[in-house]
Coordinates of C-alpha atoms in Angstrom, one line a residue:
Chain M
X252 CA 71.3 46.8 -9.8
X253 CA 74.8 45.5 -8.5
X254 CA 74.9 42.0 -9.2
X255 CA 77.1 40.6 -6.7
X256 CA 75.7 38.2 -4.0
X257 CA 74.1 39.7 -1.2
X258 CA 75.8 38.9 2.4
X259 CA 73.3 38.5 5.0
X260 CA 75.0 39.4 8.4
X261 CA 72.8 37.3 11.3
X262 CA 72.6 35.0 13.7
X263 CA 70.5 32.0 14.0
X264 CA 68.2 32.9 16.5
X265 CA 67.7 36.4 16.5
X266 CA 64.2 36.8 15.2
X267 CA 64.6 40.2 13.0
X268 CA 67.4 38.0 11.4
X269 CA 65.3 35.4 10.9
X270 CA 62.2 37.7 8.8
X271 CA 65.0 38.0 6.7
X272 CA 66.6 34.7 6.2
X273 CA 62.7 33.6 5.1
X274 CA 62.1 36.2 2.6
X275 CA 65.1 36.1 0.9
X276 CA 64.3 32.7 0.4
X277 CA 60.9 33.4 -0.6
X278 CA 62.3 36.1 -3.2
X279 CA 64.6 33.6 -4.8
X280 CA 67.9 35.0 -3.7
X281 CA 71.1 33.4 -3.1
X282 CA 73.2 35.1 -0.3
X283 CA 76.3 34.9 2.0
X284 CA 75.2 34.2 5.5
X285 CA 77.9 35.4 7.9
X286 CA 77.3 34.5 11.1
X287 CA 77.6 37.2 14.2
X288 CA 77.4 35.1 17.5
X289 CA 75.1 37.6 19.7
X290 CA 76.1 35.8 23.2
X291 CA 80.0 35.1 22.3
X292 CA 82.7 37.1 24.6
X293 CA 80.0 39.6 25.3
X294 CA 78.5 40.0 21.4
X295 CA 80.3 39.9 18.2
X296 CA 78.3 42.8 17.5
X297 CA 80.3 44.8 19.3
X298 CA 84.2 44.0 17.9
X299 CA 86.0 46.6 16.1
X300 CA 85.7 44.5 12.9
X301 CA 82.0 44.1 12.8
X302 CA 81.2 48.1 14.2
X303 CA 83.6 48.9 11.1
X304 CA 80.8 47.1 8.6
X305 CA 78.1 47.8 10.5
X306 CA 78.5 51.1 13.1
X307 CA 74.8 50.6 14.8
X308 CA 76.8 47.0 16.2
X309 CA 73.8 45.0 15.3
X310 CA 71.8 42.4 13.1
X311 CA 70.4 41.8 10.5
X312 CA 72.5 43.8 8.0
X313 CA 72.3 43.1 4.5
X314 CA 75.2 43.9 2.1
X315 CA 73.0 44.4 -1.0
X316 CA 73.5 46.6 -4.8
X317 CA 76.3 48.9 -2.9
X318 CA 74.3 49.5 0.7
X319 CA 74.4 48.0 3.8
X320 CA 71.0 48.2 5.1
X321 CA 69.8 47.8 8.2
X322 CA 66.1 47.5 10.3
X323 CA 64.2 44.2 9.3
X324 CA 60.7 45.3 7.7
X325 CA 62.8 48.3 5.6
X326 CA 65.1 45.4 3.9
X327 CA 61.9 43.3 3.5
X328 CA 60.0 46.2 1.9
X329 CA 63.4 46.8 -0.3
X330 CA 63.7 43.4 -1.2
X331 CA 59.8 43.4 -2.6
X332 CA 60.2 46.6 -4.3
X333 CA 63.4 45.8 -6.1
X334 CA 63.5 42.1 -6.6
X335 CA 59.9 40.8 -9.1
X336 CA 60.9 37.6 -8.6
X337 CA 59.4 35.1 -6.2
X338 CA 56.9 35.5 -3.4
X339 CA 55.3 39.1 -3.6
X340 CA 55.6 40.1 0.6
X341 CA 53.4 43.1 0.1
X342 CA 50.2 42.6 -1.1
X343 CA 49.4 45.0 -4.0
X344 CA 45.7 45.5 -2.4
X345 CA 45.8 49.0 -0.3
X346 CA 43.7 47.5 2.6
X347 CA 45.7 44.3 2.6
X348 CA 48.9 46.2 2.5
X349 CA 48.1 48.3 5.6
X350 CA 47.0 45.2 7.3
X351 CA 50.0 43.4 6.6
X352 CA 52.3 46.2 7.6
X353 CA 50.5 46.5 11.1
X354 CA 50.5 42.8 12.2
X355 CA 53.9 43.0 11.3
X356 CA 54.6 46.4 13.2
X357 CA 52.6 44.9 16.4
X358 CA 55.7 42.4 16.4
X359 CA 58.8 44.5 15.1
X360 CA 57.7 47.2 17.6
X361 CA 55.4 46.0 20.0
X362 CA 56.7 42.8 21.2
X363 CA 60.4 41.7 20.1
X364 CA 62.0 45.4 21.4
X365 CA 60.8 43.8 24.8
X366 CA 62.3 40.3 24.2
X367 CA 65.9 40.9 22.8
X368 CA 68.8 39.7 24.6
X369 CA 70.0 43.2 25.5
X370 CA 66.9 44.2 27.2
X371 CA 66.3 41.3 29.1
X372 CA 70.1 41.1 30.3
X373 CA 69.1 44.6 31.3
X374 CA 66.0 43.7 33.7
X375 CA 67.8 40.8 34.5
X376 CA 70.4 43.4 35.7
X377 CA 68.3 46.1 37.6
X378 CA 65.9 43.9 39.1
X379 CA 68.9 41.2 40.3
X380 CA 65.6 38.6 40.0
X381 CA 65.1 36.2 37.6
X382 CA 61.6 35.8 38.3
X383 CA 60.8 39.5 37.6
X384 CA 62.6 38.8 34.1
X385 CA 60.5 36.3 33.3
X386 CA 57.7 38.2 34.4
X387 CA 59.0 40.7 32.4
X388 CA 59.0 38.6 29.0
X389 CA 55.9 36.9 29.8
X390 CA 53.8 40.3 30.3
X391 CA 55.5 41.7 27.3
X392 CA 54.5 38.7 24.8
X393 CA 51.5 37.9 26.2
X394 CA 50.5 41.5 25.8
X395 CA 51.8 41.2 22.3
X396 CA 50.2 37.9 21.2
X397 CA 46.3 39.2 22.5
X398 CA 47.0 42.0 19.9
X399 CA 48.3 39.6 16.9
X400 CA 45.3 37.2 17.5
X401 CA 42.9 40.4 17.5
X402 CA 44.3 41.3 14.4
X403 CA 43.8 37.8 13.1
X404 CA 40.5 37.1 13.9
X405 CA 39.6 40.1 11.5
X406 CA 42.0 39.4 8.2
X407 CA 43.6 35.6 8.5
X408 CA 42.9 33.1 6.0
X409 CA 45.4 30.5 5.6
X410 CA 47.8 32.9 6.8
X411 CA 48.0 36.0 8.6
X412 CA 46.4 38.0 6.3
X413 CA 43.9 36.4 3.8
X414 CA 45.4 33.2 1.9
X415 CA 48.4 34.6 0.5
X416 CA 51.9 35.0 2.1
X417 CA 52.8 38.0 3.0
X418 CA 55.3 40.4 5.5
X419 CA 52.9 39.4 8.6
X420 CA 53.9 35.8 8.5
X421 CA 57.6 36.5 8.0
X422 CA 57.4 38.0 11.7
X423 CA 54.9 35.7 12.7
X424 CA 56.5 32.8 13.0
X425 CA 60.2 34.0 15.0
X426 CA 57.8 35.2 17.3
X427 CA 56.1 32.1 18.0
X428 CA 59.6 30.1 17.9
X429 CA 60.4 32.6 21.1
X430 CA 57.2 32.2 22.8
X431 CA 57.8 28.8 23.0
X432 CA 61.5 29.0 24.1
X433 CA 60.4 31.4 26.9
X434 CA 57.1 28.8 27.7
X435 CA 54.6 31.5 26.8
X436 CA 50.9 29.8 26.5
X437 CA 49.5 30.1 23.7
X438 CA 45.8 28.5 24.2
X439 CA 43.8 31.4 24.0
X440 CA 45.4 32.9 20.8
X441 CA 44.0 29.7 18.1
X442 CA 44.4 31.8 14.8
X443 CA 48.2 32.5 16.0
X444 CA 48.3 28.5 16.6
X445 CA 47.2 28.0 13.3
X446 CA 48.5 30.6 10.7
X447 CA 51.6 29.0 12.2
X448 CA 50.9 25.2 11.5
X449 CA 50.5 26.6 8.0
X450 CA 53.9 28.2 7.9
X451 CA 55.5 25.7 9.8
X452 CA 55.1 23.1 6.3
X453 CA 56.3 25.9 3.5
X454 CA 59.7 25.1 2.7
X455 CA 61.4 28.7 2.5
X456 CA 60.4 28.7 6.1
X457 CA 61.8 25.1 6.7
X458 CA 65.0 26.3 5.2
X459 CA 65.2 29.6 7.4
X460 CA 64.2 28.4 10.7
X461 CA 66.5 28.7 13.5
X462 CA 67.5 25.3 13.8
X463 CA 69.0 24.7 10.2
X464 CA 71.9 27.5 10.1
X465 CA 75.2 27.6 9.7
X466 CA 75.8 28.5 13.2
X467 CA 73.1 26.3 15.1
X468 CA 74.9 24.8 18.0
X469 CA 74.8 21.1 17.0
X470 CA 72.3 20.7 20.1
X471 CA 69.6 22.3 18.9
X472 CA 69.8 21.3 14.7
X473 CA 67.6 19.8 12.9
X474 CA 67.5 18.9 9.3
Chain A
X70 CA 37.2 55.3 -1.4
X71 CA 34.6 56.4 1.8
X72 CA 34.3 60.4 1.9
X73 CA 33.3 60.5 6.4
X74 CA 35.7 62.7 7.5
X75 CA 38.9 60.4 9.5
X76 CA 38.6 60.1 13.1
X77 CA 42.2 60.3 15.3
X78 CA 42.2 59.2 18.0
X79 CA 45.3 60.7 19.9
X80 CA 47.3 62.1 22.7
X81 CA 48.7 65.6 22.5
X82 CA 51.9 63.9 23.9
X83 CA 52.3 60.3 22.2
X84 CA 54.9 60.3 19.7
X85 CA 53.4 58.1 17.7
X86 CA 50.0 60.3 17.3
X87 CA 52.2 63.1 17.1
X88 CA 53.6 61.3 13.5
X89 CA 50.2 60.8 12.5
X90 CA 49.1 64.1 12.7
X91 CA 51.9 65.6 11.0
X92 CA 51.3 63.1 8.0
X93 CA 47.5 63.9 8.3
X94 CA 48.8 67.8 7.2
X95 CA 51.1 67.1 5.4
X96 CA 48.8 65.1 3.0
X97 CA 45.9 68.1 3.5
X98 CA 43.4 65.4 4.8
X99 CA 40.9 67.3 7.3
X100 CA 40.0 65.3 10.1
X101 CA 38.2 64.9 13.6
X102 CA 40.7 65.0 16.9
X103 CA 39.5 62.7 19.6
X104 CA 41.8 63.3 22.8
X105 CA 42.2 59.7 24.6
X106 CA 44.2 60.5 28.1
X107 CA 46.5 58.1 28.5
X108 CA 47.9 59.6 31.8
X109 CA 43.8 60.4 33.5
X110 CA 42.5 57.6 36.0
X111 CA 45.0 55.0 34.6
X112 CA 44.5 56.2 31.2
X113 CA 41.1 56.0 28.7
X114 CA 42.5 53.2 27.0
X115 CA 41.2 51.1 28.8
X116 CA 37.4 52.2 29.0
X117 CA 35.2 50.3 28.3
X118 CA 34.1 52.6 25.8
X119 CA 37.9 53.0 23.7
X120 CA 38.1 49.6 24.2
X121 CA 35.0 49.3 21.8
X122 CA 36.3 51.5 18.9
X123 CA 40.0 49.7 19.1
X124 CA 40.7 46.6 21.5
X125 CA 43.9 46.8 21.6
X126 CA 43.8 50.2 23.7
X127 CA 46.2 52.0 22.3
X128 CA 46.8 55.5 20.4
X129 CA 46.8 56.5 17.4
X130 CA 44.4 55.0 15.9
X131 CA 42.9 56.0 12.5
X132 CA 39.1 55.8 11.7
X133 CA 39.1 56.0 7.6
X134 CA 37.6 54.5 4.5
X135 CA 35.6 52.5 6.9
X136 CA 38.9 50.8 8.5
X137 CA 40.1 50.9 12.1
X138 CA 44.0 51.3 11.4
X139 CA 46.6 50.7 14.0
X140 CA 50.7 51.5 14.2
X141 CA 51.5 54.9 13.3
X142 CA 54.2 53.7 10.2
X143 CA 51.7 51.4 9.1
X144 CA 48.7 54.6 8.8
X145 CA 51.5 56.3 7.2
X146 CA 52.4 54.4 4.7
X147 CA 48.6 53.9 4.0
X148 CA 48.0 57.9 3.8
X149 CA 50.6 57.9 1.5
X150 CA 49.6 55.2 -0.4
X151 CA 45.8 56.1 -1.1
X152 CA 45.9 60.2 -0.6
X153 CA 47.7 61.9 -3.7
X154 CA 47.7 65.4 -2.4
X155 CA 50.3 66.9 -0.7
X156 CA 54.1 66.1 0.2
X157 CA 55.4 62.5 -1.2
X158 CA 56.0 61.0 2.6
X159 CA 57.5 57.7 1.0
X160 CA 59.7 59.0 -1.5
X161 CA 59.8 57.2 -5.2
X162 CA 63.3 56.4 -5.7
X163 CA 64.3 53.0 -3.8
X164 CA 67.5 53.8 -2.2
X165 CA 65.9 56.8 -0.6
X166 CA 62.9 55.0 0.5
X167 CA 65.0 52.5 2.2
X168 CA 66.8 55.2 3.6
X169 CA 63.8 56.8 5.2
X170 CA 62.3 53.7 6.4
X171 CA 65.1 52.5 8.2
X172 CA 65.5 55.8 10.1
X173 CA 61.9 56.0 10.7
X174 CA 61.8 52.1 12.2
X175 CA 65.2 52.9 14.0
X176 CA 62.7 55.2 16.5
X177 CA 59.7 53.2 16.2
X178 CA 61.1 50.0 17.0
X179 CA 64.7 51.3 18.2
X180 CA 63.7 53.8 20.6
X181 CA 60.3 54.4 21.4
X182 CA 59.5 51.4 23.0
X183 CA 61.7 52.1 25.6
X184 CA 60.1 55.1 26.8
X185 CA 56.7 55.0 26.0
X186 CA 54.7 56.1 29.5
X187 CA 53.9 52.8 29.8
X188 CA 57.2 51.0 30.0
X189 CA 58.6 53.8 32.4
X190 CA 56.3 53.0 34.5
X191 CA 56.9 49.4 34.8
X192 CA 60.8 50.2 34.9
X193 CA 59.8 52.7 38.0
X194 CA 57.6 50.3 39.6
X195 CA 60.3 46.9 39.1
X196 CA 63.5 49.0 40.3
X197 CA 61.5 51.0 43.2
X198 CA 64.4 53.9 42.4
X199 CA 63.3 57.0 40.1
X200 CA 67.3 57.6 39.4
X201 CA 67.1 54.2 37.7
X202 CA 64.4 54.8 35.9
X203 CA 66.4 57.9 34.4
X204 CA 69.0 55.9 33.6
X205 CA 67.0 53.8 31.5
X206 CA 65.2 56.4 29.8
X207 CA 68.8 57.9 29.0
X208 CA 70.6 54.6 27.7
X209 CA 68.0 53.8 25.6
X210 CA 67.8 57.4 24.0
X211 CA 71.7 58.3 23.8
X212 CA 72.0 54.6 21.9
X213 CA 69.4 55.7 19.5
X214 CA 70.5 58.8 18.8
X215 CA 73.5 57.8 18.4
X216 CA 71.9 55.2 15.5
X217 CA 70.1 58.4 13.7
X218 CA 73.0 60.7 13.8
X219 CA 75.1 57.9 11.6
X220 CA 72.2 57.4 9.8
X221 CA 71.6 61.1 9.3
X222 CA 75.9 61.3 8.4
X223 CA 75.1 59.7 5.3
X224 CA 71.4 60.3 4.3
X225 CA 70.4 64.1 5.3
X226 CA 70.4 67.0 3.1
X227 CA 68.1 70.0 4.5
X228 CA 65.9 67.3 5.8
X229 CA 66.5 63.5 7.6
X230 CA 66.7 61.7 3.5
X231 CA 68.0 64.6 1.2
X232 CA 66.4 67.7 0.5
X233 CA 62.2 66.5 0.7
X234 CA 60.2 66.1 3.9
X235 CA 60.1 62.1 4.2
X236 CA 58.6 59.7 7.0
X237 CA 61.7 59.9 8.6
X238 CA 61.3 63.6 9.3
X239 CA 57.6 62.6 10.7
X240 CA 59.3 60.7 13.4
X241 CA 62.5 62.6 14.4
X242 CA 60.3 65.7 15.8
X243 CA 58.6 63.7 18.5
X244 CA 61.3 61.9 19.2
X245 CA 63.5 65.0 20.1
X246 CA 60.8 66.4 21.6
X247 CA 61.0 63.9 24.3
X248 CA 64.7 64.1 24.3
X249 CA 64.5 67.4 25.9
X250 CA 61.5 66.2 28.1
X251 CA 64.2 64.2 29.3
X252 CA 67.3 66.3 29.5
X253 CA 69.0 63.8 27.0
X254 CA 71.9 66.2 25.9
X255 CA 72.3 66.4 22.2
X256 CA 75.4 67.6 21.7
X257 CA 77.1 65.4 19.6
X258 CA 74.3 64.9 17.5
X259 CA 75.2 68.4 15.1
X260 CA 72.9 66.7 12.1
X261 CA 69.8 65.8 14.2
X262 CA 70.1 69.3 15.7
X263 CA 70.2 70.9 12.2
X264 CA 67.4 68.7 10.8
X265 CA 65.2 69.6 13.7
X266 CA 65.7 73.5 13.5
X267 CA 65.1 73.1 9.8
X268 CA 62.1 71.2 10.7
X269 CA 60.1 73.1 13.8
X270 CA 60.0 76.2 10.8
X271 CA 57.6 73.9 8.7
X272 CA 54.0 75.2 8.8
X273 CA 52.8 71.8 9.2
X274 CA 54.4 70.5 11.4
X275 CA 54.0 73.8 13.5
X276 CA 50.2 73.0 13.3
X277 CA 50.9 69.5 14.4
X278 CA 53.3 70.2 17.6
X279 CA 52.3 68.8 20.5
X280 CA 51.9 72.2 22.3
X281 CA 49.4 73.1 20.1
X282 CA 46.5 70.6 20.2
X283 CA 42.6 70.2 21.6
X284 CA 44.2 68.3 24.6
X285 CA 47.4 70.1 25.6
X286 CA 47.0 71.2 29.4
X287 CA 47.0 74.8 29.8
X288 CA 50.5 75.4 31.2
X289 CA 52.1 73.9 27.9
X290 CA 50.4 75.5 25.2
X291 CA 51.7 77.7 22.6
X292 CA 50.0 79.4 20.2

């Protein structure tokens, strides 16, 4: 194991950046946090000083023990597996594990790759509407949040899956931030609603959330 | 653990069953094939009767050890987890399962999202223009190969992580499989070329090809 401090490449609101920010937190690990702006001059991501660190041009991409790794839920898994310390994000229980990973999956996969700011400037683009985009993103997350709230109903305790914290809830709660933002109703998914009340009070989420970054625009933080 | 035989439930041409069923070889598990068409009368689904088995009307979906599994990456991980026999699909050492993982999500979550039947639908339906529809299909896949080919720079021996079959390799197949379904050209992708040719030799994944299943309509099938 390297041992010099891991630098977390990210930006405040993007949600895979987000899973991150929390379990690092959770797993007791102190790390750089450089900020990428996503909107900025058409996406730091894209300058020739970022692509040179990261050549895929995206967050999150954490500089940790020699790699730069990339892809959410793989740096989560990598953090569990290499770090003992802290929160354990996989639960060592094989049917727990595989529940975990799929509520988790439903998000990473099923929802957010229709949400991201590329995509939507994309149907915002091709359908020159911004009714249809919102249509878009409402179809999309709606779709999405019947699927978490079916998967809750079967294995949520006090959080997503049984009373323990685990990868699940790390997604869960970015994803509930940008149902909000995009005025997504939530009344008829009530476990969602409330696995999130939960979260909402742990303090390694309080200290990752959006609105208490370095680069929060002073409008929107909190302390 | 519950000896029934597993039930898939799958599409000859999802990629994401298509992953499962490699994995189910590769790990020597025997099990039943249920075809769901998702193309048929607006695709079984969303019968009444699939609905049943899995409500959130979708394939693959993995009847085994008395659990209704989800999320092909998710299953994987699972068959790997619980079945000893067979090839290693996670592989033990932590850089290279990082390394696999990441390339596997960079398809799940990168790339097939945006051109699952699905979504390309929707995209056909919201532009009203099938030559936009084609261009989506084609940013969407260039800009992820072009993520697996660095990926694959730095990562692939004979195979996508070194020189053993990972989960990595279980989601590259489809994905190039539908690559030339869509006359994506390839050509400067030399290592997910190579990996590919190495891969189409292995027996089981051979057994696993799309071409070759229960449901494949006659004018595709190989033998």
């Amino acid at each position: 194991m390297n041992s010099e401090k891991p630098i977390l490449y990210n930006y405040f609101r993007s949600s895979s950046s987000w899973r991150v920010r929390i379990a690092l937190e959770l797993k007791k690990i102190e790390y750089e946090y450089k900020p990428i702006n996503l909107i900025k001059e058409g996406g730091e991501q894209f300058t020739e000083e970022y692509t040179k660190i990261n050549p895929k041009q995206e967050v999150p991409a954490l500089k940790i023990d020699g790699q730069l790794l990339v892809q959410s839920l793989p740096i989560i898994e990598y953090l569990d597996e290499t770090r003992p310390d802290g929160v354990q994000l996989i639960p060592k229980d094989p049917i727990k594990r595989v529940k975990a990973r799929i509520i988790a999956e439903i998000i990473n996969s099923g929802i957010q790759p229709y949400q991201n700011a590329n995509v939507i400037k994309k149907i915002a683009q091709e359908t020159q509407s911004e009714e249809k985009k919102m249509e878009w993103i409402k179809f999309y997350l709606t779709k999405g949040f019947r699927a978490i709230e079916s998967a809750l109903v079967e294995s949520s305790g006090k959080y997503c899956v049984g009373d323990e914290i685990t990868i699940a809830d790390l997604c869960l709660v970015p994803q509930v931030y940008s149902a909000f933002r995009f005025n997504i109703d939530l009344t008829d998914f009530p476990n969602v609603r409330r696995v999130y009340a939960e979260l909402e009070k742990v303090p390694e989420f309080i200290k990752a959330h959006a609105h208490r970054q370095i680069d929060t625009p002073s409008e929107l933080r909190e302390n």
